[in-house]
Amino acid sequence: MDAMRDAAALEFDLDTGRRGERDSHLRTLLCELTGAEDATVVNNNAGAVLICLNTIGAGRQAIVSRGELIEIGGAFRMPDIMERAGVQLIEVGTTNRTHPKDYAKVIGPDTGLILKVHTSNYRIEGFTAEVDGSQLAKIAHDAGIALLNDLGSGTLVDLASYGLAREPTVREAVAEGADLVTFSGDKLLGGPQAGFIVGRRELIAEINRNPLKRALRVDKIRIAALEATLKLYRDPDRLAARLPTLRLLTRKQSEIMAQAERLQPKVTSMLRSRGYDVDICGCLSQIGSGALPVDTIPSAALRIAASSGTALEELAALFRTLPRPIIGRIQSGCMLLDLRCLADEQSFLESLAEGTGHAMA
Ligand SMILES: *Cc1c(COP(=O)(O)O)cnc(C)c1O
């Protein structure tokens, strides 16, 4: 917060007294945390992918596996972004299997780069094959072209060490030899909206010279918040306690269950007179948000049962109109309130009391 309140050395280099880069502190942090030579930041990861493609691939071809031509929410479709970046898409392989030779055989004089994309919101299972980052880096470098790896969410830490499913880390993608790696500031990373680009120094310099950079740049408040978020990653032992995203993802089911037990009698007393029953059940939280698309984590919920589907819809509508809306999900004819992300029990109860016309003690 101090960083937001105080004047910041925004485009001023305190060492030399000359005009500096607005993201120089972030660059240092990103290089330290990823092992990359250099780094820069733009408005979001969609912008990061756009500017990378445009900088290294405009007027040339980019090779992508047919298994990785993703659409993510908000009409971000890889083929469309590539077109807007001025890059010609060359699809290789098949939906479920792509091999090294598929890439190698289409590389020609017009090829600008190989693009690898994290399939963030779906998973292809069964008879599958993909070419991993180090193989792709070798194929690209043998041909004298660049490898851009769009990690989507990206993570700076090994999530398996926090009991979550494994995701490739940004450091691994850099070490595999990708020339540029892009990832989001606000997915698993847990910061404000941003798109990070890390990789080879001369490519980052070219990106910084691209006129699109100014159009995609980040304001000083977000830079301050990003810096504060990234600094937490310097201390992995305390990260799960200090970073809300990771704290919530790593909450134990037993702790959430205890919270459900605390809340259930109070919520029951507010809803019973309206004909709703409230009990407790185990449930599964979905991680989503551009990473771990099919992984779930055990959690606990308040389960609200109604006399009819209409009554349940009415309750959902009422909850949505509260000053602090309560959003549940309907499952097997009941409304589940997964408590994983409920930090402030008091205001939850106050909000509920207001909506149901119960005075709070
Ligand atoms: C989410 C995502 C993006 C876009 O990132 P934003 O930060 O939401 O703009 C791009 N590529 C992949 C693979 C993603 O998962």
Coordinates of C-alpha atoms and ligand atoms in Angstrom, one line a residue:
M1 CA 0.0 0.0 0.0
D2 CA 2.9 2.4 0.7
A3 CA 4.0 1.9 -2.8
M4 CA 0.6 3.1 -4.0
R5 CA 0.4 6.1 -1.7
D6 CA 3.9 7.5 -2.2
A7 CA 5.4 9.1 -5.2
A8 CA 7.2 6.4 -7.3
A9 CA 10.3 6.7 -9.4
L10 CA 8.2 5.9 -12.4
E11 CA 10.2 6.7 -15.5
F12 CA 13.3 8.0 -13.7
D13 CA 16.4 6.2 -13.0
L14 CA 17.5 7.0 -9.4
D15 CA 21.1 5.9 -10.0
T16 CA 21.8 7.9 -13.1
G17 CA 19.3 10.7 -12.7
R18 CA 18.1 10.1 -16.2
R19 CA 14.9 8.9 -17.8
G20 CA 14.4 5.2 -16.9
E21 CA 12.0 2.4 -17.6
R22 CA 8.8 2.3 -15.7
D23 CA 9.1 -1.4 -15.1
S24 CA 12.8 -1.7 -14.1
H25 CA 12.1 -3.1 -10.5
L26 CA 9.7 -5.6 -11.9
R27 CA 12.3 -6.7 -14.5
T28 CA 14.8 -7.4 -11.7
L29 CA 12.2 -9.4 -9.7
L30 CA 11.0 -11.3 -12.7
C31 CA 14.5 -12.3 -13.8
E32 CA 15.3 -13.4 -10.3
L33 CA 12.2 -15.5 -10.0
T34 CA 12.4 -17.1 -13.5
G35 CA 16.0 -17.3 -14.4
A36 CA 15.3 -15.3 -17.6
E37 CA 17.8 -12.7 -19.0
D38 CA 15.2 -10.0 -19.2
A39 CA 11.5 -9.3 -18.7
T40 CA 8.8 -6.8 -19.4
V41 CA 5.1 -6.4 -18.5
V42 CA 2.0 -5.4 -20.4
N43 CA -1.7 -5.1 -19.7
N44 CA -2.6 -8.7 -19.7
N45 CA -1.4 -12.0 -21.1
A46 CA -3.5 -11.7 -24.3
G47 CA -1.5 -8.5 -24.9
A48 CA 1.7 -10.3 -24.1
V49 CA 1.0 -13.0 -26.7
L50 CA -0.1 -10.3 -29.2
I51 CA 3.0 -8.2 -28.9
C52 CA 5.4 -11.2 -28.9
L53 CA 3.9 -12.6 -32.0
N54 CA 3.9 -9.2 -33.7
T55 CA 7.5 -8.4 -32.7
I56 CA 9.1 -11.7 -33.8
G57 CA 6.6 -13.0 -36.4
A58 CA 4.9 -10.2 -38.3
G59 CA 4.9 -11.0 -42.0
R60 CA 6.1 -14.5 -41.3
Q61 CA 4.8 -17.9 -40.3
A62 CA 4.2 -19.3 -36.8
I63 CA 3.9 -23.0 -36.4
V64 CA 1.4 -24.3 -33.8
S65 CA 0.2 -27.8 -33.0
R66 CA -3.5 -28.5 -33.8
G67 CA -3.9 -29.7 -30.2
E68 CA -3.1 -26.2 -28.9
L69 CA -5.3 -23.8 -30.9
I70 CA -7.2 -22.7 -27.9
E71 CA -10.1 -20.5 -27.2
I72 CA -10.2 -19.0 -23.8
G73 CA -13.0 -16.9 -22.3
G74 CA -13.7 -13.4 -23.7
A75 CA -13.2 -14.4 -27.4
F76 CA -9.5 -14.9 -27.2
R77 CA -8.9 -17.4 -29.9
M78 CA -5.3 -18.2 -30.9
P79 CA -5.9 -18.2 -34.6
D80 CA -7.6 -14.7 -34.4
I81 CA -4.8 -13.2 -32.3
M82 CA -2.2 -14.5 -34.7
E83 CA -4.0 -12.9 -37.6
R84 CA -4.2 -9.6 -35.8
A85 CA -0.5 -9.8 -34.9
G86 CA 0.2 -10.1 -38.6
V87 CA 1.4 -13.7 -38.4
Q88 CA 0.5 -16.5 -40.7
L89 CA -0.7 -19.6 -38.8
I90 CA 0.7 -22.9 -39.9
E91 CA -1.1 -25.8 -38.1
V92 CA 0.7 -29.0 -37.6
G93 CA -0.1 -32.5 -36.2
T94 CA -3.5 -33.5 -35.2
T95 CA -5.9 -32.7 -32.4
N96 CA -4.6 -35.5 -30.2
R97 CA -1.1 -36.2 -31.4
T98 CA 1.7 -34.0 -32.7
H99 CA 5.3 -35.2 -33.2
P100 CA 8.7 -33.4 -33.6
K101 CA 8.7 -34.3 -37.3
D102 CA 5.4 -32.4 -37.8
Y103 CA 7.1 -29.2 -36.9
A104 CA 10.4 -29.9 -38.6
K105 CA 8.9 -30.6 -42.0
V106 CA 7.0 -27.3 -42.4
I107 CA 9.9 -25.0 -41.3
G108 CA 11.0 -23.0 -44.3
P109 CA 12.4 -19.6 -45.3
D110 CA 9.2 -17.8 -44.3
T111 CA 9.0 -19.3 -40.8
G112 CA 9.4 -16.8 -38.0
L113 CA 8.7 -18.9 -34.9
I114 CA 7.3 -21.9 -33.2
L115 CA 4.5 -21.2 -30.8
K116 CA 3.7 -23.5 -27.9
V117 CA 0.4 -22.9 -26.0
H118 CA -0.6 -24.2 -22.7
T119 CA -4.0 -25.9 -23.1
S120 CA -5.3 -24.1 -20.0
N121 CA -9.0 -24.8 -20.0
Y122 CA -9.2 -28.4 -21.5
R123 CA -7.2 -31.6 -21.4
I124 CA -6.7 -34.1 -24.2
E125 CA -6.6 -37.5 -22.8
G126 CA -6.1 -41.0 -24.1
F127 CA -4.0 -41.7 -27.2
T128 CA -2.0 -38.4 -27.1
A129 CA 1.4 -37.0 -27.9
E130 CA 2.9 -33.6 -27.7
V131 CA 6.3 -32.2 -28.2
D132 CA 7.8 -30.9 -25.0
G133 CA 9.4 -27.5 -24.6
S134 CA 13.0 -28.7 -24.8
Q135 CA 12.5 -30.7 -27.9
L136 CA 10.7 -27.7 -29.5
A137 CA 13.5 -25.3 -28.5
K138 CA 16.0 -27.6 -30.2
I139 CA 13.9 -27.8 -33.4
A140 CA 13.5 -24.0 -33.4
H141 CA 17.1 -23.2 -32.7
D142 CA 18.4 -25.8 -35.2
A143 CA 16.4 -23.8 -37.8
G144 CA 17.5 -20.4 -36.5
I145 CA 14.0 -19.4 -35.4
A146 CA 12.5 -18.5 -32.0
L147 CA 10.3 -20.5 -29.6
L148 CA 7.5 -18.6 -27.9
N149 CA 5.9 -20.5 -25.0
D150 CA 2.5 -19.1 -23.9
L151 CA 2.0 -20.7 -20.4
G152 CA -1.3 -19.0 -19.9
S153 CA -1.6 -18.9 -16.1
G154 CA 1.9 -19.8 -15.4
T155 CA 3.2 -20.3 -11.9
L156 CA 6.4 -19.2 -10.3
V157 CA 6.4 -22.1 -7.7
D158 CA 6.0 -25.8 -7.9
L159 CA 2.4 -26.2 -6.9
A160 CA 3.0 -29.9 -6.1
S161 CA 5.0 -28.8 -3.1
Y162 CA 1.8 -27.1 -1.8
G163 CA -0.2 -30.3 -2.3
L164 CA -1.8 -29.2 -5.6
A165 CA -1.5 -30.7 -9.0
R166 CA 1.7 -29.9 -10.9
E167 CA 1.9 -27.2 -13.5
P168 CA 5.0 -26.3 -15.4
T169 CA 6.8 -23.4 -13.8
V170 CA 8.0 -20.3 -15.7
R171 CA 11.5 -21.1 -14.6
E172 CA 11.3 -24.6 -16.2
A173 CA 9.9 -23.1 -19.5
V174 CA 12.9 -20.7 -19.6
A175 CA 15.4 -23.4 -18.7
E176 CA 14.0 -25.6 -21.5
G177 CA 15.2 -23.0 -23.9
A178 CA 12.1 -21.0 -24.9
D179 CA 13.2 -17.6 -26.3
L180 CA 10.1 -15.9 -24.9
V181 CA 7.6 -17.1 -22.2
T182 CA 4.3 -15.3 -21.5
F183 CA 2.1 -15.7 -18.5
S184 CA -0.7 -13.9 -16.6
G185 CA -0.3 -11.8 -13.4
D186 CA -3.8 -12.5 -12.2
K187 CA -4.4 -16.2 -12.6
L188 CA -2.5 -18.6 -10.3
L189 CA 0.1 -16.0 -9.7
G190 CA -2.5 -14.1 -7.5
G191 CA -1.6 -10.5 -8.5
P192 CA -3.5 -7.8 -10.4
Q193 CA -4.3 -8.1 -14.1
A194 CA -1.1 -8.1 -16.1
G195 CA 0.8 -10.1 -18.8
F196 CA 4.5 -10.9 -18.2
I197 CA 7.0 -11.6 -20.9
V198 CA 10.4 -13.1 -19.9
G199 CA 13.2 -14.3 -22.1
R200 CA 16.1 -13.4 -24.2
R201 CA 17.5 -9.9 -23.8
E202 CA 17.5 -8.8 -27.4
L203 CA 14.0 -10.0 -28.0
I204 CA 12.7 -8.2 -25.0
A205 CA 14.5 -5.1 -26.2
E206 CA 12.7 -5.4 -29.6
I207 CA 9.4 -5.9 -27.8
N208 CA 10.0 -2.7 -25.8
R209 CA 10.6 -0.8 -29.1
N210 CA 7.4 -2.1 -30.7
P211 CA 4.8 0.8 -30.8
L212 CA 2.2 -1.6 -29.5
K213 CA 4.1 -1.6 -26.2
R214 CA 2.8 1.8 -25.3
A215 CA -0.7 0.9 -26.2
L216 CA -0.5 -2.2 -23.9
R217 CA 1.4 -0.6 -21.0
V218 CA 0.6 -0.9 -17.3
D219 CA -0.1 2.0 -15.0
K220 CA 1.9 2.8 -12.0
I221 CA -0.6 1.6 -9.4
R222 CA -0.6 -1.8 -11.0
I223 CA 3.1 -1.9 -11.2
A224 CA 3.3 -1.2 -7.5
A225 CA 0.8 -4.0 -6.8
L226 CA 2.7 -6.4 -9.1
E227 CA 5.9 -5.7 -7.4
A228 CA 4.3 -6.3 -4.0
T229 CA 2.9 -9.6 -5.2
L230 CA 6.2 -10.8 -6.8
K231 CA 8.2 -9.9 -3.6
L232 CA 6.1 -12.4 -1.7
Y233 CA 7.5 -15.1 -4.0
R234 CA 11.0 -14.4 -2.7
D235 CA 10.0 -16.2 0.5
P236 CA 8.4 -19.5 -0.6
D237 CA 8.0 -20.7 3.0
R238 CA 5.6 -18.0 3.9
L239 CA 4.0 -17.7 0.5
A240 CA 0.9 -19.8 1.2
A241 CA 0.2 -17.7 4.3
R242 CA 0.7 -14.4 2.6
L243 CA -0.7 -14.7 -0.9
P244 CA -4.5 -14.9 -0.8
T245 CA -4.8 -17.1 -3.9
L246 CA -2.4 -19.7 -2.6
R247 CA -3.8 -19.5 0.9
L248 CA -7.3 -20.3 -0.3
L249 CA -6.1 -23.0 -2.7
T250 CA -4.3 -24.8 0.1
R251 CA -7.0 -24.5 2.8
K252 CA -7.5 -28.0 4.3
Q253 CA -10.9 -29.6 4.0
S254 CA -11.0 -30.2 7.8
E255 CA -10.6 -26.4 8.4
I256 CA -13.4 -25.6 5.9
M257 CA -15.6 -28.3 7.4
A258 CA -15.1 -26.7 10.8
Q259 CA -16.2 -23.4 9.3
A260 CA -19.3 -25.0 7.9
E261 CA -20.1 -26.4 11.3
R262 CA -19.8 -23.0 12.8
L263 CA -22.0 -21.4 10.2
Q264 CA -24.7 -24.0 9.7
P265 CA -26.8 -23.4 12.8
K266 CA -26.8 -19.6 12.1
V267 CA -27.7 -19.9 8.5
T268 CA -30.3 -22.5 9.3
S269 CA -32.0 -20.1 11.7
M270 CA -32.2 -17.5 9.0
L271 CA -33.5 -19.7 6.3
R272 CA -35.7 -22.3 8.0
S273 CA -38.7 -20.0 8.5
R274 CA -38.6 -19.5 4.7
G275 CA -38.8 -23.2 4.1
Y276 CA -35.2 -24.0 3.4
D277 CA -33.1 -26.7 5.0
V278 CA -29.4 -26.3 5.5
D279 CA -26.9 -29.1 6.1
I280 CA -23.2 -29.7 5.5
C281 CA -21.6 -31.7 2.9
G282 CA -18.2 -32.4 1.4
C283 CA -17.6 -31.0 -2.1
L284 CA -14.9 -30.4 -4.6
S285 CA -13.6 -26.9 -5.5
Q286 CA -12.5 -26.4 -9.1
I287 CA -9.3 -24.5 -9.6
G288 CA -9.9 -23.4 -13.2
S289 CA -8.9 -19.9 -14.4
G290 CA -6.5 -20.9 -17.1
A291 CA -4.7 -23.7 -15.3
L292 CA -5.4 -27.2 -13.9
P293 CA -8.6 -27.4 -15.9
V294 CA -9.8 -30.7 -14.6
D295 CA -8.3 -30.7 -11.2
T296 CA -10.4 -30.4 -8.1
I297 CA -9.6 -30.1 -4.4
P298 CA -11.7 -31.4 -1.5
S299 CA -13.7 -28.7 0.3
A300 CA -16.8 -28.4 2.4
A301 CA -20.1 -26.6 1.7
L302 CA -23.4 -25.5 3.2
R303 CA -26.0 -27.4 1.3
I304 CA -29.4 -25.6 1.0
A305 CA -32.4 -27.6 0.0
A306 CA -35.7 -26.1 -1.0
S307 CA -39.3 -27.4 -1.4
S308 CA -39.1 -26.9 -5.2
G309 CA -36.8 -25.8 -8.0
T310 CA -38.6 -22.5 -8.2
A311 CA -38.0 -21.8 -4.5
L312 CA -34.3 -22.5 -5.0
E313 CA -34.2 -20.1 -8.0
E314 CA -35.9 -17.5 -5.8
L315 CA -33.2 -17.9 -3.2
A316 CA -30.4 -17.7 -5.7
A317 CA -31.9 -14.5 -7.1
L318 CA -32.3 -13.0 -3.6
F319 CA -28.7 -13.9 -2.8
R320 CA -27.5 -12.1 -6.0
T321 CA -29.2 -8.9 -4.9
L322 CA -27.5 -8.6 -1.5
P323 CA -25.1 -5.7 -1.0
R324 CA -22.4 -8.4 -0.8
P325 CA -23.9 -11.0 -3.2
I326 CA -23.7 -14.6 -2.3
I327 CA -23.2 -16.9 -5.2
G328 CA -23.7 -20.6 -4.9
R329 CA -23.9 -23.4 -7.4
I330 CA -26.8 -25.7 -8.0
Q331 CA -26.0 -29.4 -7.7
S332 CA -28.4 -32.3 -7.5
G333 CA -31.3 -30.0 -6.8
C334 CA -29.6 -28.1 -3.9
M335 CA -27.6 -25.0 -3.7
L336 CA -24.1 -25.5 -2.6
L337 CA -22.1 -22.7 -0.9
D338 CA -18.5 -23.9 -1.1
L339 CA -16.8 -22.2 1.8
R340 CA -13.2 -22.5 0.5
C341 CA -13.0 -18.8 -0.3
L342 CA -15.1 -17.4 2.6
A343 CA -12.7 -15.4 4.7
D344 CA -15.1 -12.9 6.4
E345 CA -17.7 -15.0 8.2
Q346 CA -19.2 -12.0 10.0
S347 CA -20.0 -10.0 6.9
F348 CA -21.3 -13.1 5.2
L349 CA -23.8 -13.6 8.1
E350 CA -24.7 -9.9 8.1
S351 CA -25.4 -9.9 4.4
L352 CA -27.5 -13.0 4.8
A353 CA -29.4 -11.4 7.8
E354 CA -30.1 -8.3 5.7
G355 CA -31.4 -10.4 2.8
T356 CA -33.6 -12.5 5.0
G357 CA -34.9 -9.7 7.2
H358 CA -33.2 -11.1 10.4
A359 CA -31.7 -8.6 12.8
M360 CA -28.1 -9.5 13.7
A361 CA -27.1 -9.5 17.3
Ligands
LIG1 C1 -5.6 -16.9 -19.9 C2 -4.7 -17.2 -21.1 C3 -4.4 -16.1 -21.9 C4 -4.8 -14.7 -21.7 O1 -4.4 -14.2 -20.5 P1 -5.1 -12.9 -19.8 O2 -4.1 -12.5 -18.8 O3 -6.4 -13.4 -19.3 O4 -5.2 -11.9 -20.9 C5 -3.5 -16.4 -23.0 N1 -3.1 -17.7 -23.2 C6 -3.5 -18.7 -22.4 C7 -2.9 -20.1 -22.7 C8 -4.3 -18.5 -21.3 O5 -4.6 -19.5 -20.5

